[in-house]
Amino acid sequence: MMTTLNWDHTVHYINDLETAIKTFKDNKLVAFKGGSHKKWGTYNALSYFGLTYIEFLGIEDQNLAEKSIGVNCVVKDAVTLLPERETMLRIAIRTDDIDATAASLKEQGLTLSAIIDGSRLDKRGQLIEWRMMTIEENFQDLVYPFIIQWKGTDSERLESLTDFGVITPHPAGDVTLESAVFFVSDPIITAAHWQSLFNLSIEESDETSVILGIGDKSFIFKKGNDNQLKQLIFKTEVQELKGKIISIGDGEYLFDAQETQKKVII
């Protein structure tokens, strides 16, 4: 049986969770403290758009985080980047069978971490559990996603997270997270590599950009020098947000695809 892959979340490394929460709140978007990774020395704030969400990740215990950099690349990223660079860097791809996904990626020659069990307590004291693995190195200086499998099916998690008020309507109105934008030196080659690794569909392609489909969302690879994720694009009919760009560190949140894509730096 084929595994199902979806864009799970985006990690935005920041110094102060409250600043990110306030910035979103000022724009009538819900963000809240998620919890602490007690074994890693990091903590997070979250903002959900359905099951796809943004994780603002900071360092809660510097000494513990520095001792935990060998655990996974996400902790290493935080220690390496902060406090100087508050930036988006990594996305997580959700799988419904992490063992099968690992086998597929190994067949394609990638070096993977061990699959580790993760957990944290949410603000209600409920234990949240997952399994995850990271992909070593990078491709043309663009870091790979990491792979995560949550306990429970997507429908079960959506129902549970909604019932507990974790996934809740944004006061601004309907806002959908649609795309992640990566600026890379060679969009065609990089997109082809990701397309092959994760069996993604090619939605659009020209000499300067390629759009890959993943579930009902997309990854956009644009010509640029950063070789990094830089922007998230949202679709909305909320007039207060249409055409707006929210910047946190050097990460940008662009609202209304048609309006904001005109402002994407190429």
mmCIF file of N, CA and C in Angstrom, residues 56-159:
data_model
loop_
_atom_site.group_PDB
_atom_site.id
_atom_site.type_symbol
_atom_site.label_atom_id
_atom_site.label_comp_id
_atom_site.label_asym_id
_atom_site.label_seq_id
_atom_site.Cartn_x
_atom_site.Cartn_y
_atom_site.Cartn_z
ATOM 1 N N PHE A 56 6.360 27.908 15.967
ATOM 2 C CA PHE A 56 7.390 28.854 16.375
ATOM 3 C C PHE A 56 8.200 28.151 17.463
ATOM 4 N N LEU A 57 9.467 27.929 17.192
ATOM 5 C CA LEU A 57 10.289 27.130 18.099
ATOM 6 C C LEU A 57 11.394 27.987 18.708
ATOM 7 N N GLY A 58 11.491 27.958 20.024
ATOM 8 C CA GLY A 58 12.532 28.693 20.725
ATOM 9 C C GLY A 58 13.287 27.792 21.682
ATOM 10 N N ILE A 59 14.319 28.352 22.276
ATOM 11 C CA ILE A 59 15.135 27.608 23.252
ATOM 12 C C ILE A 59 14.693 27.999 24.654
ATOM 13 N N GLU A 60 14.264 27.016 25.404
ATOM 14 C CA GLU A 60 13.803 27.251 26.774
ATOM 15 C C GLU A 60 14.929 27.032 27.772
ATOM 16 N N ASP A 61 15.785 26.057 27.488
ATOM 17 C CA ASP A 61 16.910 25.714 28.367
ATOM 18 C C ASP A 61 18.156 25.583 27.493
ATOM 19 N N GLN A 62 18.976 26.632 27.478
ATOM 20 C CA GLN A 62 20.124 26.674 26.563
ATOM 21 C C GLN A 62 21.087 25.507 26.811
ATOM 22 N N ASN A 63 21.392 25.240 28.074
ATOM 23 C CA ASN A 63 22.346 24.164 28.378
ATOM 24 C C ASN A 63 21.832 22.811 27.903
ATOM 25 N N LEU A 64 20.544 22.540 28.157
ATOM 26 C CA LEU A 64 19.970 21.262 27.735
ATOM 27 C C LEU A 64 19.905 21.174 26.214
ATOM 28 N N ALA A 65 19.532 22.268 25.568
ATOM 29 C CA ALA A 65 19.449 22.259 24.107
ATOM 30 C C ALA A 65 20.828 21.972 23.496
ATOM 31 N N GLU A 66 21.870 22.604 24.043
ATOM 32 C CA GLU A 66 23.206 22.378 23.504
ATOM 33 C C GLU A 66 23.650 20.928 23.701
ATOM 34 N N LYS A 67 23.207 20.314 24.783
ATOM 35 C CA LYS A 67 23.542 18.898 25.016
ATOM 36 C C LYS A 67 22.713 17.968 24.129
ATOM 37 N N SER A 68 21.645 18.507 23.520
ATOM 38 C CA SER A 68 20.710 17.658 22.772
ATOM 39 C C SER A 68 20.839 17.807 21.262
ATOM 40 N N ILE A 69 21.865 18.524 20.791
ATOM 41 C CA ILE A 69 21.940 18.779 19.355
ATOM 42 C C ILE A 69 22.140 17.506 18.544
ATOM 43 N N GLY A 70 22.627 16.454 19.201
ATOM 44 C CA GLY A 70 22.785 15.201 18.485
ATOM 45 C C GLY A 70 21.497 14.414 18.373
ATOM 46 N N VAL A 71 20.463 14.858 19.071
ATOM 47 C CA VAL A 71 19.193 14.119 19.077
ATOM 48 C C VAL A 71 18.498 14.221 17.733
ATOM 49 N N ASN A 72 18.365 15.451 17.234
ATOM 50 C CA ASN A 72 17.761 15.631 15.913
ATOM 51 C C ASN A 72 18.142 16.997 15.359
ATOM 52 N N CYS A 73 17.903 17.154 14.060
ATOM 53 C CA CYS A 73 18.347 18.369 13.380
ATOM 54 C C CYS A 73 17.551 19.594 13.800
ATOM 55 N N VAL A 74 16.331 19.414 14.286
ATOM 56 C CA VAL A 74 15.513 20.556 14.674
ATOM 57 C C VAL A 74 16.125 21.266 15.875
ATOM 58 N N VAL A 75 16.573 20.504 16.860
ATOM 59 C CA VAL A 75 17.240 21.093 18.015
ATOM 60 C C VAL A 75 18.568 21.715 17.584
ATOM 61 N N LYS A 76 19.282 21.021 16.723
ATOM 62 C CA LYS A 76 20.556 21.558 16.227
ATOM 63 C C LYS A 76 20.330 22.872 15.496
ATOM 64 N N ASP A 77 19.283 22.929 14.663
ATOM 65 C CA ASP A 77 18.959 24.180 13.964
ATOM 66 C C ASP A 77 18.762 25.317 14.958
ATOM 67 N N ALA A 78 17.985 25.044 16.011
ATOM 68 C CA ALA A 78 17.672 26.087 16.987
ATOM 69 C C ALA A 78 18.936 26.616 17.647
ATOM 70 N N VAL A 79 19.817 25.703 18.059
ATOM 71 C CA VAL A 79 21.055 26.112 18.722
ATOM 72 C C VAL A 79 21.977 26.850 17.757
ATOM 73 N N THR A 80 21.988 26.408 16.506
ATOM 74 C CA THR A 80 22.870 27.027 15.507
ATOM 75 C C THR A 80 22.379 28.412 15.087
ATOM 76 N N LEU A 81 21.067 28.546 14.914
ATOM 77 C CA LEU A 81 20.514 29.780 14.347
ATOM 78 C C LEU A 81 20.302 30.874 15.385
ATOM 79 N N LEU A 82 19.825 30.484 16.564
ATOM 80 C CA LEU A 82 19.422 31.490 17.554
ATOM 81 C C LEU A 82 20.591 31.867 18.456
ATOM 82 N N PRO A 83 20.650 33.121 18.900
ATOM 83 C CA PRO A 83 19.617 34.154 18.749
ATOM 84 C C PRO A 83 19.769 35.021 17.501
ATOM 85 N N GLU A 84 20.853 34.817 16.714
ATOM 86 C CA GLU A 84 21.143 35.765 15.629
ATOM 87 C C GLU A 84 20.105 35.731 14.512
ATOM 88 N N ARG A 85 19.656 34.544 14.125
ATOM 89 C CA ARG A 85 18.784 34.434 12.954
ATOM 90 C C ARG A 85 17.435 33.825 13.329
ATOM 91 N N GLU A 86 16.416 34.654 13.275
ATOM 92 C CA GLU A 86 15.054 34.166 13.456
ATOM 93 C C GLU A 86 14.505 33.877 12.060
ATOM 94 N N THR A 87 14.406 32.629 11.726
ATOM 95 C CA THR A 87 14.129 32.297 10.332
ATOM 96 C C THR A 87 13.350 30.999 10.202
ATOM 97 N N MET A 88 12.610 30.899 9.101
ATOM 98 C CA MET A 88 12.045 29.611 8.716
ATOM 99 C C MET A 88 13.189 28.788 8.122
ATOM 100 N N LEU A 89 13.157 27.502 8.330
ATOM 101 C CA LEU A 89 14.215 26.694 7.719
ATOM 102 C C LEU A 89 13.696 25.354 7.252
ATOM 103 N N ARG A 90 12.953 24.708 8.111
ATOM 104 C CA ARG A 90 12.575 23.330 7.815
ATOM 105 C C ARG A 90 11.067 23.141 7.799
ATOM 106 N N ILE A 91 10.628 22.233 6.936
ATOM 107 C CA ILE A 91 9.246 21.781 6.989
ATOM 108 C C ILE A 91 9.232 20.329 7.447
ATOM 109 N N ALA A 92 8.087 19.920 7.933
ATOM 110 C CA ALA A 92 7.874 18.518 8.284
ATOM 111 C C ALA A 92 6.841 17.935 7.337
ATOM 112 N N ILE A 93 7.139 16.754 6.825
ATOM 113 C CA ILE A 93 6.189 16.011 6.001
ATOM 114 C C ILE A 93 5.595 14.895 6.846
ATOM 115 N N ARG A 94 4.281 14.845 6.845
ATOM 116 C CA ARG A 94 3.557 13.842 7.641
ATOM 117 C C ARG A 94 3.320 12.586 6.796
ATOM 118 N N THR A 95 3.633 11.455 7.386
ATOM 119 C CA THR A 95 3.391 10.171 6.727
ATOM 120 C C THR A 95 2.454 9.330 7.579
ATOM 121 N N ASP A 96 1.757 8.423 6.928
ATOM 122 C CA ASP A 96 0.929 7.485 7.689
ATOM 123 C C ASP A 96 1.651 6.164 7.918
ATOM 124 N N ASP A 97 2.911 6.067 7.457
ATOM 125 C CA ASP A 97 3.702 4.851 7.688
ATOM 126 C C ASP A 97 5.182 5.239 7.623
ATOM 127 N N ILE A 98 5.738 5.622 8.743
ATOM 128 C CA ILE A 98 7.109 6.148 8.738
ATOM 129 C C ILE A 98 8.132 5.061 8.401
ATOM 130 N N ASP A 99 7.839 3.823 8.731
ATOM 131 C CA ASP A 99 8.775 2.742 8.395
ATOM 132 C C ASP A 99 8.852 2.554 6.880
ATOM 133 N N ALA A 100 7.708 2.591 6.204
ATOM 134 C CA ALA A 100 7.697 2.453 4.746
ATOM 135 C C ALA A 100 8.348 3.661 4.082
ATOM 136 N N THR A 101 8.107 4.855 4.620
ATOM 137 C CA THR A 101 8.733 6.056 4.061
ATOM 138 C C THR A 101 10.242 5.992 4.223
ATOM 139 N N ALA A 102 10.701 5.520 5.374
ATOM 140 C CA ALA A 102 12.141 5.375 5.602
ATOM 141 C C ALA A 102 12.755 4.396 4.609
ATOM 142 N N ALA A 103 12.075 3.299 4.380
ATOM 143 C CA ALA A 103 12.597 2.295 3.440
ATOM 144 C C ALA A 103 12.700 2.884 2.035
ATOM 145 N N SER A 104 11.685 3.644 1.628
ATOM 146 C CA SER A 104 11.691 4.248 0.297
ATOM 147 C C SER A 104 12.831 5.248 0.145
ATOM 148 N N LEU A 105 13.043 6.077 1.154
ATOM 149 C CA LEU A 105 14.100 7.088 1.070
ATOM 150 C C LEU A 105 15.496 6.439 1.091
ATOM 151 N N LYS A 106 15.641 5.366 1.856
ATOM 152 C CA LYS A 106 16.927 4.652 1.874
ATOM 153 C C LYS A 106 17.223 4.039 0.509
ATOM 154 N N GLU A 107 16.176 3.522 -0.143
ATOM 155 C CA GLU A 107 16.361 2.936 -1.479
ATOM 156 C C GLU A 107 16.863 3.978 -2.470
ATOM 157 N N GLN A 108 16.515 5.253 -2.188
ATOM 158 C CA GLN A 108 16.938 6.324 -3.084
ATOM 159 C C GLN A 108 18.272 6.941 -2.662
ATOM 160 N N GLY A 109 18.933 6.266 -1.711
ATOM 161 C CA GLY A 109 20.302 6.634 -1.374
ATOM 162 C C GLY A 109 20.461 7.681 -0.295
ATOM 163 N N LEU A 110 19.394 8.030 0.386
ATOM 164 C CA LEU A 110 19.510 9.041 1.432
ATOM 165 C C LEU A 110 19.962 8.422 2.748
ATOM 166 N N THR A 111 20.647 9.230 3.531
ATOM 167 C CA THR A 111 21.069 8.817 4.869
ATOM 168 C C THR A 111 20.088 9.377 5.878
ATOM 169 N N LEU A 112 19.518 8.507 6.671
ATOM 170 C CA LEU A 112 18.469 8.903 7.607
ATOM 171 C C LEU A 112 18.932 8.725 9.048
ATOM 172 N N SER A 113 18.335 9.509 9.920
ATOM 173 C CA SER A 113 18.536 9.274 11.348
ATOM 174 C C SER A 113 17.740 8.031 11.743
ATOM 175 N N ALA A 114 17.966 7.583 12.938
ATOM 176 C CA ALA A 114 17.079 6.555 13.478
ATOM 177 C C ALA A 114 15.680 7.158 13.672
ATOM 178 N N ILE A 115 14.681 6.331 13.637
ATOM 179 C CA ILE A 115 13.327 6.802 13.954
ATOM 180 C C ILE A 115 13.221 6.904 15.472
ATOM 181 N N ILE A 116 12.904 8.094 15.945
ATOM 182 C CA ILE A 116 12.841 8.298 17.391
ATOM 183 C C ILE A 116 11.407 8.605 17.818
ATOM 184 N N ASP A 117 11.120 8.270 19.044
ATOM 185 C CA ASP A 117 9.818 8.593 19.617
ATOM 186 C C ASP A 117 9.902 9.947 20.298
ATOM 187 N N GLY A 118 8.934 10.812 19.999
ATOM 188 C CA GLY A 118 8.899 12.133 20.616
ATOM 189 C C GLY A 118 7.614 12.323 21.396
ATOM 190 N N SER A 119 7.665 13.232 22.344
ATOM 191 C CA SER A 119 6.456 13.520 23.117
ATOM 192 C C SER A 119 6.628 14.863 23.822
ATOM 193 N N ARG A 120 5.521 15.474 24.124
ATOM 194 C CA ARG A 120 5.514 16.672 24.961
ATOM 195 C C ARG A 120 4.145 16.771 25.622
ATOM 196 N N LEU A 121 4.108 17.561 26.669
ATOM 197 C CA LEU A 121 2.838 17.820 27.327
ATOM 198 C C LEU A 121 2.239 19.084 26.748
ATOM 199 N N ASP A 122 0.946 19.039 26.356
ATOM 200 C CA ASP A 122 0.317 20.263 25.889
ATOM 201 C C ASP A 122 -0.142 21.075 27.093
ATOM 202 N N LYS A 123 -0.768 22.215 26.824
ATOM 203 C CA LYS A 123 -1.117 23.127 27.915
ATOM 204 C C LYS A 123 -2.183 22.549 28.849
ATOM 205 N N ARG A 124 -2.845 21.461 28.412
ATOM 206 C CA ARG A 124 -3.826 20.807 29.289
ATOM 207 C C ARG A 124 -3.199 19.660 30.064
ATOM 208 N N GLY A 125 -1.880 19.457 29.829
ATOM 209 C CA GLY A 125 -1.205 18.352 30.494
ATOM 210 C C GLY A 125 -1.385 17.039 29.786
ATOM 211 N N GLN A 126 -1.963 17.093 28.564
ATOM 212 C CA GLN A 126 -2.168 15.864 27.800
ATOM 213 C C GLN A 126 -0.886 15.509 27.058
ATOM 214 N N LEU A 127 -0.544 14.222 27.055
ATOM 215 C CA LEU A 127 0.665 13.761 26.395
ATOM 216 C C LEU A 127 0.432 13.668 24.887
ATOM 217 N N ILE A 128 1.241 14.387 24.110
ATOM 218 C CA ILE A 128 1.196 14.340 22.656
ATOM 219 C C ILE A 128 2.363 13.485 22.194
ATOM 220 N N GLU A 129 2.106 12.488 21.342
ATOM 221 C CA GLU A 129 3.144 11.541 20.956
ATOM 222 C C GLU A 129 3.300 11.467 19.442
ATOM 223 N N TRP A 130 4.525 11.256 18.999
ATOM 224 C CA TRP A 130 4.809 11.108 17.585
ATOM 225 C C TRP A 130 6.077 10.299 17.391
ATOM 226 N N ARG A 131 6.319 9.902 16.131
ATOM 227 C CA ARG A 131 7.576 9.289 15.727
ATOM 228 C C ARG A 131 8.159 10.164 14.625
ATOM 229 N N MET A 132 9.441 10.332 14.611
ATOM 230 C CA MET A 132 10.031 11.190 13.593
ATOM 231 C C MET A 132 11.426 10.720 13.212
ATOM 232 N N MET A 133 11.841 11.158 12.041
ATOM 233 C CA MET A 133 13.222 10.905 11.594
ATOM 234 C C MET A 133 13.654 12.083 10.747
ATOM 235 N N THR A 134 14.939 12.264 10.664
ATOM 236 C CA THR A 134 15.472 13.353 9.862
ATOM 237 C C THR A 134 16.298 12.790 8.715
ATOM 238 N N ILE A 135 16.462 13.616 7.710
ATOM 239 C CA ILE A 135 17.274 13.244 6.546
ATOM 240 C C ILE A 135 18.567 14.043 6.626
ATOM 241 N N GLU A 136 19.681 13.356 6.609
ATOM 242 C CA GLU A 136 20.971 14.024 6.771
ATOM 243 C C GLU A 136 21.337 14.843 5.536
ATOM 244 N N GLU A 137 22.247 15.752 5.727
ATOM 245 C CA GLU A 137 22.818 16.575 4.662
ATOM 246 C C GLU A 137 21.756 17.478 4.021
ATOM 247 N N ASN A 138 21.950 17.780 2.759
ATOM 248 C CA ASN A 138 21.040 18.672 2.053
ATOM 249 C C ASN A 138 21.167 18.401 0.554
ATOM 250 N N PHE A 139 20.357 19.074 -0.239
ATOM 251 C CA PHE A 139 20.491 18.962 -1.695
ATOM 252 C C PHE A 139 20.681 20.361 -2.256
ATOM 253 N N GLN A 140 21.836 20.600 -2.824
ATOM 254 C CA GLN A 140 22.187 21.920 -3.346
ATOM 255 C C GLN A 140 21.949 23.007 -2.283
ATOM 256 N N ASP A 141 22.373 22.691 -1.075
ATOM 257 C CA ASP A 141 22.329 23.594 0.084
ATOM 258 C C ASP A 141 20.926 23.820 0.648
ATOM 259 N N LEU A 142 19.918 23.185 0.097
ATOM 260 C CA LEU A 142 18.573 23.272 0.678
ATOM 261 C C LEU A 142 18.382 22.083 1.613
ATOM 262 N N VAL A 143 18.099 22.351 2.892
ATOM 263 C CA VAL A 143 17.942 21.248 3.837
ATOM 264 C C VAL A 143 16.707 20.421 3.474
ATOM 265 N N TYR A 144 16.769 19.164 3.803
ATOM 266 C CA TYR A 144 15.635 18.283 3.557
ATOM 267 C C TYR A 144 14.558 18.494 4.625
ATOM 268 N N PRO A 145 13.326 18.116 4.302
ATOM 269 C CA PRO A 145 12.288 18.080 5.353
ATOM 270 C C PRO A 145 12.631 16.989 6.360
ATOM 271 N N PHE A 146 11.986 17.034 7.506
ATOM 272 C CA PHE A 146 12.016 15.846 8.351
ATOM 273 C C PHE A 146 10.642 15.175 8.270
ATOM 274 N N ILE A 147 10.605 13.935 8.669
ATOM 275 C CA ILE A 147 9.410 13.110 8.479
ATOM 276 C C ILE A 147 8.798 12.814 9.843
ATOM 277 N N ILE A 148 7.490 12.938 9.929
ATOM 278 C CA ILE A 148 6.813 12.728 11.206
ATOM 279 C C ILE A 148 5.567 11.871 11.006
ATOM 280 N N GLN A 149 5.299 11.044 11.965
ATOM 281 C CA GLN A 149 4.038 10.290 12.014
ATOM 282 C C GLN A 149 3.438 10.477 13.397
ATOM 283 N N TRP A 150 2.242 11.037 13.422
ATOM 284 C CA TRP A 150 1.565 11.259 14.696
ATOM 285 C C TRP A 150 0.821 10.004 15.136
ATOM 286 N N LYS A 151 0.605 9.916 16.414
ATOM 287 C CA LYS A 151 -0.223 8.824 16.924
ATOM 288 C C LYS A 151 -1.683 9.090 16.550
ATOM 289 N N GLY A 152 -2.300 8.155 15.866
ATOM 290 C CA GLY A 152 -3.677 8.327 15.415
ATOM 291 C C GLY A 152 -3.737 8.740 13.954
ATOM 292 N N THR A 153 -4.907 8.555 13.345
ATOM 293 C CA THR A 153 -5.092 8.932 11.942
ATOM 294 C C THR A 153 -5.340 10.433 11.837
ATOM 295 N N ASP A 154 -5.286 10.942 10.606
ATOM 296 C CA ASP A 154 -5.546 12.370 10.397
ATOM 297 C C ASP A 154 -6.943 12.750 10.856
ATOM 298 N N SER A 155 -7.921 11.934 10.513
ATOM 299 C CA SER A 155 -9.302 12.266 10.885
ATOM 300 C C SER A 155 -9.474 12.247 12.398
ATOM 301 N N GLU A 156 -8.817 11.304 13.063
ATOM 302 C CA GLU A 156 -8.891 11.252 14.528
ATOM 303 C C GLU A 156 -8.233 12.472 15.155
ATOM 304 N N ARG A 157 -7.085 12.864 14.620
ATOM 305 C CA ARG A 157 -6.385 14.041 15.160
ATOM 306 C C ARG A 157 -7.182 15.313 14.903
ATOM 307 N N LEU A 158 -7.749 15.436 13.698
ATOM 308 C CA LEU A 158 -8.535 16.632 13.385
ATOM 309 C C LEU A 158 -9.724 16.757 14.329
ATOM 310 N N GLU A 159 -10.382 15.660 14.565
ATOM 311 C CA GLU A 159 -11.540 15.682 15.466
ATOM 312 C C GLU A 159 -11.099 16.014 16.895
#
